[in-house]
Coordinates of C-alpha atoms and ligand atoms in Angstrom, one line a residue:
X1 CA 7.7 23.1 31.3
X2 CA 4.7 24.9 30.7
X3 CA 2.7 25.9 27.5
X4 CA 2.7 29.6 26.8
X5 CA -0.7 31.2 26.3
X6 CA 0.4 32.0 22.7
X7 CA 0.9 28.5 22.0
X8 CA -1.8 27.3 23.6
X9 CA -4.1 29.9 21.0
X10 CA -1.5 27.7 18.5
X11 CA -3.1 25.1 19.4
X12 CA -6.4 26.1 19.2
X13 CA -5.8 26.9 15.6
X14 CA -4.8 23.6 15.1
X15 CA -7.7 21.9 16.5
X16 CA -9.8 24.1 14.9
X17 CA -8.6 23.6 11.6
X18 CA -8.2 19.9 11.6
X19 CA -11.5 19.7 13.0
X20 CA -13.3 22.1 10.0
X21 CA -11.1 20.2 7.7
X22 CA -11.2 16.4 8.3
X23 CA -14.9 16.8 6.9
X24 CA -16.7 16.0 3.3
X25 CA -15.1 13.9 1.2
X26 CA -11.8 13.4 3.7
X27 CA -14.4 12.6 6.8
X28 CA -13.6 8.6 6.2
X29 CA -10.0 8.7 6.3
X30 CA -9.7 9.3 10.1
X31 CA -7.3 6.8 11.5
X32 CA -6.5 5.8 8.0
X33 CA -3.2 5.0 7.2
X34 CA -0.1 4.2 9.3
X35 CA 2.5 0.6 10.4
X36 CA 1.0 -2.3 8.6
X37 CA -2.3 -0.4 6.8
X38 CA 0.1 1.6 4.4
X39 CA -2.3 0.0 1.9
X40 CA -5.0 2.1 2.5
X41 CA -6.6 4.7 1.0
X42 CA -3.4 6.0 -0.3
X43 CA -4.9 8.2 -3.4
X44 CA -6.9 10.1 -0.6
X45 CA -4.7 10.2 1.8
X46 CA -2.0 12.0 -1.0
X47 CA -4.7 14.4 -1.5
X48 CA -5.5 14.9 2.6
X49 CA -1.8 15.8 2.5
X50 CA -1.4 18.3 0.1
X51 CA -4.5 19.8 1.5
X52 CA -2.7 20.2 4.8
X53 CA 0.4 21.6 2.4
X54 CA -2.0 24.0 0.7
X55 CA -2.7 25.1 4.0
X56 CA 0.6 25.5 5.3
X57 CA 0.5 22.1 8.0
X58 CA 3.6 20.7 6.4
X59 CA 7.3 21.3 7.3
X60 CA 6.1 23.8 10.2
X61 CA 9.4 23.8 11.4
X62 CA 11.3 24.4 8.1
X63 CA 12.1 28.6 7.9
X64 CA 9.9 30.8 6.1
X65 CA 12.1 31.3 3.2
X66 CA 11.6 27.6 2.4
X67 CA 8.2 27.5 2.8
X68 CA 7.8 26.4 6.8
X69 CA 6.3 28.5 9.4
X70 CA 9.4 28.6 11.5
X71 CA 7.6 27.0 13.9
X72 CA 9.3 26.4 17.7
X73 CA 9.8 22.6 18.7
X74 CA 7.1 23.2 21.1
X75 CA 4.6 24.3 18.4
X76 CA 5.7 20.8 16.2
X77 CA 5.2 19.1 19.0
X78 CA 1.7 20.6 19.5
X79 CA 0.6 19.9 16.5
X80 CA 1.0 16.3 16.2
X81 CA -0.3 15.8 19.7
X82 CA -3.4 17.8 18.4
X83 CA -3.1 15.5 14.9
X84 CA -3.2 12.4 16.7
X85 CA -5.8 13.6 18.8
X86 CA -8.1 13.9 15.8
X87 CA -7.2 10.9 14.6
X88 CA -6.1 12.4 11.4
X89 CA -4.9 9.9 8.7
X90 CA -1.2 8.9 8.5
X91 CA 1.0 11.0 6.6
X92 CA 2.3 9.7 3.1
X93 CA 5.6 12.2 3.0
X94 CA 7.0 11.5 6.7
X95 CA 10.4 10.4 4.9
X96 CA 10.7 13.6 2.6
X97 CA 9.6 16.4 5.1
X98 CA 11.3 14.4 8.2
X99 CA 14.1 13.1 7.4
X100 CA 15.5 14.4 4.1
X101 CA 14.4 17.8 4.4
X102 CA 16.4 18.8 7.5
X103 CA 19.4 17.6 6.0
X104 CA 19.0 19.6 3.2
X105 CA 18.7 22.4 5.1
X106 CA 21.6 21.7 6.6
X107 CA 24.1 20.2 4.3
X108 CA 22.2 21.1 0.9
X109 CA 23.6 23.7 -2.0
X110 CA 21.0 26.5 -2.4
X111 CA 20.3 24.2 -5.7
X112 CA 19.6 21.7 -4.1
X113 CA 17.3 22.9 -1.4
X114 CA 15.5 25.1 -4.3
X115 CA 15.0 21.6 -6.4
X116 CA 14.1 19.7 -4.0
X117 CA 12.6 21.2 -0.8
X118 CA 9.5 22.9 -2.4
X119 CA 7.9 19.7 -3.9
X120 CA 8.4 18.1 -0.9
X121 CA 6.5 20.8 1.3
X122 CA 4.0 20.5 -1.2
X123 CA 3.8 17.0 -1.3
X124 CA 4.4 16.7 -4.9
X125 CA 7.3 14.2 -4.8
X126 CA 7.5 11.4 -2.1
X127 CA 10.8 10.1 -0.6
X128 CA 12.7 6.8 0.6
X129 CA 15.2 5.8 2.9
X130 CA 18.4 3.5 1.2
X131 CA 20.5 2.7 4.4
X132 CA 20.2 -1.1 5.3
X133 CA 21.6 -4.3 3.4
X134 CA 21.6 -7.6 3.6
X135 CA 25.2 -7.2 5.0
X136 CA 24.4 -3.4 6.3
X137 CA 21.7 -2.7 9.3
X138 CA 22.9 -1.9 12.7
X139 CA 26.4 -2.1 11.2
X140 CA 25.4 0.6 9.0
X141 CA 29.3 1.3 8.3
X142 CA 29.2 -2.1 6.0
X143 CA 27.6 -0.8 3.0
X144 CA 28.5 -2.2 0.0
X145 CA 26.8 -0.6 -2.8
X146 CA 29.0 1.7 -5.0
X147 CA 28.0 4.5 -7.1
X148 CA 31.1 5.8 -10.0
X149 CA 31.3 8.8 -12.2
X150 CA 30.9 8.2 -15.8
X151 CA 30.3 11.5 -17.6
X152 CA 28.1 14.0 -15.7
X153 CA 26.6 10.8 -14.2
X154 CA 26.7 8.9 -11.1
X155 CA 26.5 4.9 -12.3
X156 CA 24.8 2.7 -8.7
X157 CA 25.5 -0.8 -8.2
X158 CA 24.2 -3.0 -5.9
X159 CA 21.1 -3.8 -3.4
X160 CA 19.2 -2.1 -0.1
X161 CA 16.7 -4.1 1.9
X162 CA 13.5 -2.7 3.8
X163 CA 13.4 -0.1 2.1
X164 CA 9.9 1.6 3.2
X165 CA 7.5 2.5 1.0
X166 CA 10.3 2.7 -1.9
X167 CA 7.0 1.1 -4.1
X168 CA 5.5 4.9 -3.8
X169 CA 8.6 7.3 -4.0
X170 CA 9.7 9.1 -6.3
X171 CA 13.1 9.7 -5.2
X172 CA 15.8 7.2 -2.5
X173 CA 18.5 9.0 -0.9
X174 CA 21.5 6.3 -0.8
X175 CA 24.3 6.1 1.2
X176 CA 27.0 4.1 -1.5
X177 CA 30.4 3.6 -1.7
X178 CA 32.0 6.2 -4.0
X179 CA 35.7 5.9 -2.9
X180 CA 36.7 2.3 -4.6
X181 CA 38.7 0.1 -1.3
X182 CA 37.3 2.6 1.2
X183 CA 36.0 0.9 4.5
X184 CA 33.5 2.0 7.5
X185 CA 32.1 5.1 7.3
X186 CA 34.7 6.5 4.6
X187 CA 34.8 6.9 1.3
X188 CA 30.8 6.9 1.3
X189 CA 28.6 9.5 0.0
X190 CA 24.9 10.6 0.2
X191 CA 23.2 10.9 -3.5
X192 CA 20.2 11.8 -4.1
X193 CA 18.4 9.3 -7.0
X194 CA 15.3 9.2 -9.3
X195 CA 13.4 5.8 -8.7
X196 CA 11.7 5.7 -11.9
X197 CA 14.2 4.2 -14.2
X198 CA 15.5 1.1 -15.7
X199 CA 18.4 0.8 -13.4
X200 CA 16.3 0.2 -10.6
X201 CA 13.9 -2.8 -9.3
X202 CA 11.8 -2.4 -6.5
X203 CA 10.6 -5.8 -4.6
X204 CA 8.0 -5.8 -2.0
X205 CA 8.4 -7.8 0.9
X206 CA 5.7 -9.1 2.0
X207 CA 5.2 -9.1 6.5
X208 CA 3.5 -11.2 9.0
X209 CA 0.6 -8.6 8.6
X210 CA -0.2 -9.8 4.8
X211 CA 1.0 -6.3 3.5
X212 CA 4.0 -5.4 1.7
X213 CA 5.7 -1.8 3.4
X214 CA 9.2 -2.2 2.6
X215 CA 10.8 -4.0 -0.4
X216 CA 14.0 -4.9 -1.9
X217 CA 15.6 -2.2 -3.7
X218 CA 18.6 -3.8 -6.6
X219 CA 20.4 -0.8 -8.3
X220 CA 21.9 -2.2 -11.6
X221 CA 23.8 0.6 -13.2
X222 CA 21.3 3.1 -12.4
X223 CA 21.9 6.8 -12.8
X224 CA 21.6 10.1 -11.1
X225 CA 23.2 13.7 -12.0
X226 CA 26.6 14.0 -10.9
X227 CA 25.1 17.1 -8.7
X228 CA 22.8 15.4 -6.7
X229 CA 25.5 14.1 -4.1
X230 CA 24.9 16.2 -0.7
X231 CA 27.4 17.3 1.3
X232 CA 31.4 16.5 0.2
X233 CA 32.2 13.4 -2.3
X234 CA 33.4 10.6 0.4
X235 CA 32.4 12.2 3.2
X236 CA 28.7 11.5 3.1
X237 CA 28.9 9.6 6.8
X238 CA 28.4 12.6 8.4
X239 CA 25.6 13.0 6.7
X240 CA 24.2 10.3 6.8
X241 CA 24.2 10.2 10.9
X242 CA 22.5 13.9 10.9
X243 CA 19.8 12.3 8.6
X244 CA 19.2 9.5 11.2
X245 CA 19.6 12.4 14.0
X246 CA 16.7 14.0 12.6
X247 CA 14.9 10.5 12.7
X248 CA 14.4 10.7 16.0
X249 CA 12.9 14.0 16.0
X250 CA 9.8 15.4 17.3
X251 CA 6.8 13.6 15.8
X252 CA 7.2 10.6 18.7
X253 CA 6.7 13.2 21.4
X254 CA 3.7 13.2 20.7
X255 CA 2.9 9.7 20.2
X256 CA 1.8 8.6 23.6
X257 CA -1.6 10.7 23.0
X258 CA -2.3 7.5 20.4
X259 CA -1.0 5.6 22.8
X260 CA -3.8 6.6 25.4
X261 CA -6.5 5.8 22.8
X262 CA -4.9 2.4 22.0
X263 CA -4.9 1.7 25.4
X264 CA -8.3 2.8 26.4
X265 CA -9.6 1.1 23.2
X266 CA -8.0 -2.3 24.2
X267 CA -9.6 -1.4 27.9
X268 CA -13.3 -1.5 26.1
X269 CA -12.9 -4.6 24.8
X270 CA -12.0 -6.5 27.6
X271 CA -14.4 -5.3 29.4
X272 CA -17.0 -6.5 26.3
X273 CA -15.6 -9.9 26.2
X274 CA -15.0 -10.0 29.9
X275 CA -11.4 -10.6 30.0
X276 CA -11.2 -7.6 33.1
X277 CA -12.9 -10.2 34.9
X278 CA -9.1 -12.1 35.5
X279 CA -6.8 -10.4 38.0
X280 CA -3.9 -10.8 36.2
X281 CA -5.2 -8.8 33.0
X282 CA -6.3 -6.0 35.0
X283 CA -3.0 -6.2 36.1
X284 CA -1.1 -6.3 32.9
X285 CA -3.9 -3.3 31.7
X286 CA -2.8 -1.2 34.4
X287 CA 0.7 -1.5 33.7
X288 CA -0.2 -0.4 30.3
X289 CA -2.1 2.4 31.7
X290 CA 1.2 3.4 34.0
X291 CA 3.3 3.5 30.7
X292 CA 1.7 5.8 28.9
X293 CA 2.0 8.2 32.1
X294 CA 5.8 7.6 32.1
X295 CA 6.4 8.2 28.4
X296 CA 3.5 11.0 28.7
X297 CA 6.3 13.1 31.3
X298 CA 9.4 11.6 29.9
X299 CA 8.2 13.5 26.8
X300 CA 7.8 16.6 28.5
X301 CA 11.0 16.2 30.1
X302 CA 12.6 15.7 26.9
X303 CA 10.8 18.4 25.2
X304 CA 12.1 20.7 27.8
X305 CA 16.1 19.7 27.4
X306 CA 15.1 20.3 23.2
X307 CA 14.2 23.9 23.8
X308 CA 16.7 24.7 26.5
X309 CA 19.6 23.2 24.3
X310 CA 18.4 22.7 20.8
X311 CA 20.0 19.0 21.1
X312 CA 18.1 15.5 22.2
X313 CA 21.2 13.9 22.9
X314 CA 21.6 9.9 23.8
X315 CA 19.1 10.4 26.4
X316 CA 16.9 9.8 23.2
X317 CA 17.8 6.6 23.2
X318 CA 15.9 5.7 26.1
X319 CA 12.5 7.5 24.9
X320 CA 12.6 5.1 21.6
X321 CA 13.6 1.7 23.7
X322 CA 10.9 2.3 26.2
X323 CA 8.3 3.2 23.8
X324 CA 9.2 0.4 21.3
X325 CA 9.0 -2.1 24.1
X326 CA 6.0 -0.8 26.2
X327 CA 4.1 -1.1 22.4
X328 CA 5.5 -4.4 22.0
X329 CA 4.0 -5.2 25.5
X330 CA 1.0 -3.6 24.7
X331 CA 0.2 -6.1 21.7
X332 CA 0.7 -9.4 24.1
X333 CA -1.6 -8.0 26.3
X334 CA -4.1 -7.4 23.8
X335 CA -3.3 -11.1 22.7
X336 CA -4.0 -12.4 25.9
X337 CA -7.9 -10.1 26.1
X338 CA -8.7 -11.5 22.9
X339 CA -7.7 -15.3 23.8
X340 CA -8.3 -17.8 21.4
X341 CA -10.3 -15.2 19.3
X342 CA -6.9 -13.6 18.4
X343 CA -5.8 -16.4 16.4
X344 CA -8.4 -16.3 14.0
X345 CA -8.0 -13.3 10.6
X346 CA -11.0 -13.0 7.8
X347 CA -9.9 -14.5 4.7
X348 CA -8.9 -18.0 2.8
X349 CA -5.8 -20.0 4.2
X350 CA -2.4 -18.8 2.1
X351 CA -4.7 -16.1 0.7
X352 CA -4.7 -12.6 1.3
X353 CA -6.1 -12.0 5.0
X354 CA -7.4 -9.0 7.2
X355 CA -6.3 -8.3 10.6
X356 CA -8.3 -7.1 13.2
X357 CA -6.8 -3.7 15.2
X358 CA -5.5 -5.6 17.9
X359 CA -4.2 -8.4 15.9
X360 CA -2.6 -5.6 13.8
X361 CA -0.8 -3.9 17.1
X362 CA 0.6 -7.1 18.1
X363 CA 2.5 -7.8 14.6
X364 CA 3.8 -4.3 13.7
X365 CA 5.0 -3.6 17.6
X366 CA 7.5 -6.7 16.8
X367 CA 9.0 -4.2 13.7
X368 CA 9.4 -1.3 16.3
X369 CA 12.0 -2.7 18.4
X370 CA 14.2 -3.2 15.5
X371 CA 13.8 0.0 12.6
X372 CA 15.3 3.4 13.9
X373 CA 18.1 1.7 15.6
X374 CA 17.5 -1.6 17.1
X375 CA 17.1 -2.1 21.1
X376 CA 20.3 -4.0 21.2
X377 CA 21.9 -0.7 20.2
X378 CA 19.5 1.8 21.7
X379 CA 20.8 -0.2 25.1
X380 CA 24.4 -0.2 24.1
X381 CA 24.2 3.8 23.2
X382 CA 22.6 4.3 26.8
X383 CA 25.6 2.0 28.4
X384 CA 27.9 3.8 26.5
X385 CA 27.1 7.4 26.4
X386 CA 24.6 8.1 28.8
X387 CA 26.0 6.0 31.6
X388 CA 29.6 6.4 30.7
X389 CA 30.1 1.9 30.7
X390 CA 33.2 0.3 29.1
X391 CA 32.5 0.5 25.3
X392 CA 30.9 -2.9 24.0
X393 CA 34.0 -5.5 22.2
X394 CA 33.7 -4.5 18.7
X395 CA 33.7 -7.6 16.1
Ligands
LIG1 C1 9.5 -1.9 9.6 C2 10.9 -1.5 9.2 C3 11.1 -0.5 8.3 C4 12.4 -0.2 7.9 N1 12.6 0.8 7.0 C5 13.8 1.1 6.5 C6 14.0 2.0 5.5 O1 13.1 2.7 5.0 N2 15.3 2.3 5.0 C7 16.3 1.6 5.5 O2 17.5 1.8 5.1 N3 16.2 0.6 6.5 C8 14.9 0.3 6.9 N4 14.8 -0.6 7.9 C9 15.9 -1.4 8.3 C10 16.4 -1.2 9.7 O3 17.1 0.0 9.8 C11 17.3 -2.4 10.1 O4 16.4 -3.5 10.2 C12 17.9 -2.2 11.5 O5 19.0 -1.2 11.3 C13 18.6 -3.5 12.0 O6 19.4 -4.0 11.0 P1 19.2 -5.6 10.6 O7 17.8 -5.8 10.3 O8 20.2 -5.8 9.5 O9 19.6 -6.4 11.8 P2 21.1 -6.7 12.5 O10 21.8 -5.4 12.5 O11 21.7 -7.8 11.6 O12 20.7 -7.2 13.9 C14 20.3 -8.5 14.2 C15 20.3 -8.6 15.7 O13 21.6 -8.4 16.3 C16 21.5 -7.3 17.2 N5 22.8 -6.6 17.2 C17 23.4 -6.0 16.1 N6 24.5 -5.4 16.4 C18 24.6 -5.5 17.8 C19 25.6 -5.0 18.7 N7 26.6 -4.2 18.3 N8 25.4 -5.3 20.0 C20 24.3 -6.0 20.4 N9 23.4 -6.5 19.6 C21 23.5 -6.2 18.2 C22 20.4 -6.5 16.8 O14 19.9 -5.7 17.9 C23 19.4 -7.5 16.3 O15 18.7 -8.1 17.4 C24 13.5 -0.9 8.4 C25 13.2 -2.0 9.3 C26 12.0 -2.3 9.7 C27 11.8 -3.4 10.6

């Protein structure tokens, strides 16, 4: 795998721009942003993004008639290696231009994709996932809410959990039952739904970190257009697992390069508070060090099957449980450089509470081994399908 010299100039451009950009009044908002600091700066960060829109840095890889630049995997990639390299602020629209707009583009009318794909390259209109209930997460085929045609109207009952960010969008694709009896993955369908109404009620939940990213989401005869259903009525399954296909797509290739700083970062402070004075954290820091190298050419390899064969395949699986639990790692072994420092937070007891970077690390790496297909699953996919095992007993 080798860059070409064209996209190497690509990514020139990039750093270029990002470098003349991220000045003035969005200088502050480096690093901004992200798993557990949702919270901030979110007004800017909006603006920061439809700057990059207004520029043409969203949805590079959607085709030019929609707006995109057609870009190649390789260029995506390249940009958010050279986006996390600048420690540019977390992206407010990941759910919109990530994973709804590909299956748009894929399963969408030409109405639908000309509603809905231009305010989301612009940023305009922010999107949320509605997969997982209470009775519905890695069994995703469980789910119980039901959506029925009354007039030129789809009428939703019932309730998603963890719904990111669901307190910002403006829209929640749901997967619901729309074929009364159905079971498993038939007799669902994928519709697309306006969040501001009275039918719907949106309850943050609040995490270990003292912020509230996902919420409850309780549907109580809310309404969408009878058109807004993508891809056949009852047969939105298929749809459903493209959607979480394109979850996995390029934006973690390039995540070990935050990785690196995270690491050398954590490296810093133990050598200020002299933790790199005890063998076995040295240890555990070069371990740390050694896993960023693996997922660094595991990336590349992966990149390399993309562009050869235009599919990821289950091999995925293993990119997202090693990265999941080398993060997860990564926050103990901050724990243990910070000691008995890392149990104190700024802030009154049952009040609200501000975690320190580290502390931060080691409570949202928990989340990582379970959203975006849990490891428990990521292990039974690689059993299964990479490795060709006897299927796991199904309950
Ligand atoms: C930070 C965060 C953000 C999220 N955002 C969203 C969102 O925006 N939209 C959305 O729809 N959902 C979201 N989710 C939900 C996420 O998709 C689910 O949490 C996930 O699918 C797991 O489902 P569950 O929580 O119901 O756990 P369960 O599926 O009940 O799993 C419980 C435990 O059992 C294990 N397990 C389950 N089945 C098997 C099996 N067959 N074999 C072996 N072990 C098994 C699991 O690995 C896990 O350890 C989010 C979750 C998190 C943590």
């Amino acid at each position: 795998m080798r860059f070409t010299p064209q996209d190497e100039q690509f990514r020139a451009e990039v750093r270029e721009w990002l470098k003349a950009n991220l000045t003035g009044e969005f200088a502050g908002l480096r690093g901004a942003g992200g798993p557990g600091r949702e919270h901030e700066r979110h007004d800017e960060r909006l603006a920061w993004n439809r700057h990059l829109a207004a520029a043409g840095w969203t949805c590079l890889g959607w085709p030019a008639e929609h707006g995109g630049r057609g870009a190649t995997l390789t260029r995506q990639v390249i940009f958010y290696e050279e986006y996390a390299q600048a420690d540019a602020p977390a992206r407010v629209s990941i759910v919109g231009e990530e994973l709804l707009g590909p299956t748009l583009l894929a399963f969408g009318t030409p109405d639908q994709q000309q509603r809905f794909l231009p305010p989301i390259r612009a940023v305009r209109e922010l999107w949320c996932q509605g997969y997982s209930e209470p009775g519905a997460g890695s069994d995703l085929a469980n789910v119980a809410t039901r959506a029925a045609l009354d007039g030129d109207d789809w009428v939703i009952n019932g309730q998603k959990i963890w719904t990111s960010l669901a307190h910002l969008a403006d829209w929640c694709f749901v997967l619901a039952r729309t074929e009364a009896g159905s079971r498993r993955g038939g007799g669902l369908s994928y519709l697309l739904v306006p969040m501001d109404q009275p039918g719907i009620t949106v309850r943050p939940i609040r995490q270990m970190t003292g912020t509230a990213e996902f919420n409850e989401v309780f549907f109580d005869d809310a309404r969408t257009d009878k058109a807004n259903v993508v891809g056949e009525v009852n047969d939105g399954w298929k749809v459903a697992m493209a959607t979480l296909g394109f979850e996995r797509g390029t934006a973690f290739l390039a995540q070990q390069i935050a990785f690196q700083r995270e690491v050398s970062d954590l490296i810093e402070v133990a050598h200020k508070n002299g933790a790199t004075a005890e063998a076995a954290i040295r240890q555990e820091l070069a371990d740390a060090y050694v896993g960023v190298q693996i997922m660094k050419y595991n990336g590349l390899r992966m990149l390399t099957k993309l562009v050869k064969t235009g599919v990821l395949g289950p091999e995925s699986s293993i990119g997202k449980l090693y990265w999941s639990s080398w993060h997860r790692r990564l926050g103990e072994i901050a724990m243990h450089v910070l000691g008995t420092d890392g149990l104190l937070v700024e802030g009154e007891p049952g009040g609200e509470y501000a975690l320190n970077e580290l502390e931060r690390t080691f409570m949202v790496s928990r989340s990582e081994t379970i959203y975006a297909g849990a490891s428990e699953i990521q292990r039974n996919i690689i059993g299964e399908r990479v490795l060709g095992l006897p299927r796991e007993p199904r309950a």
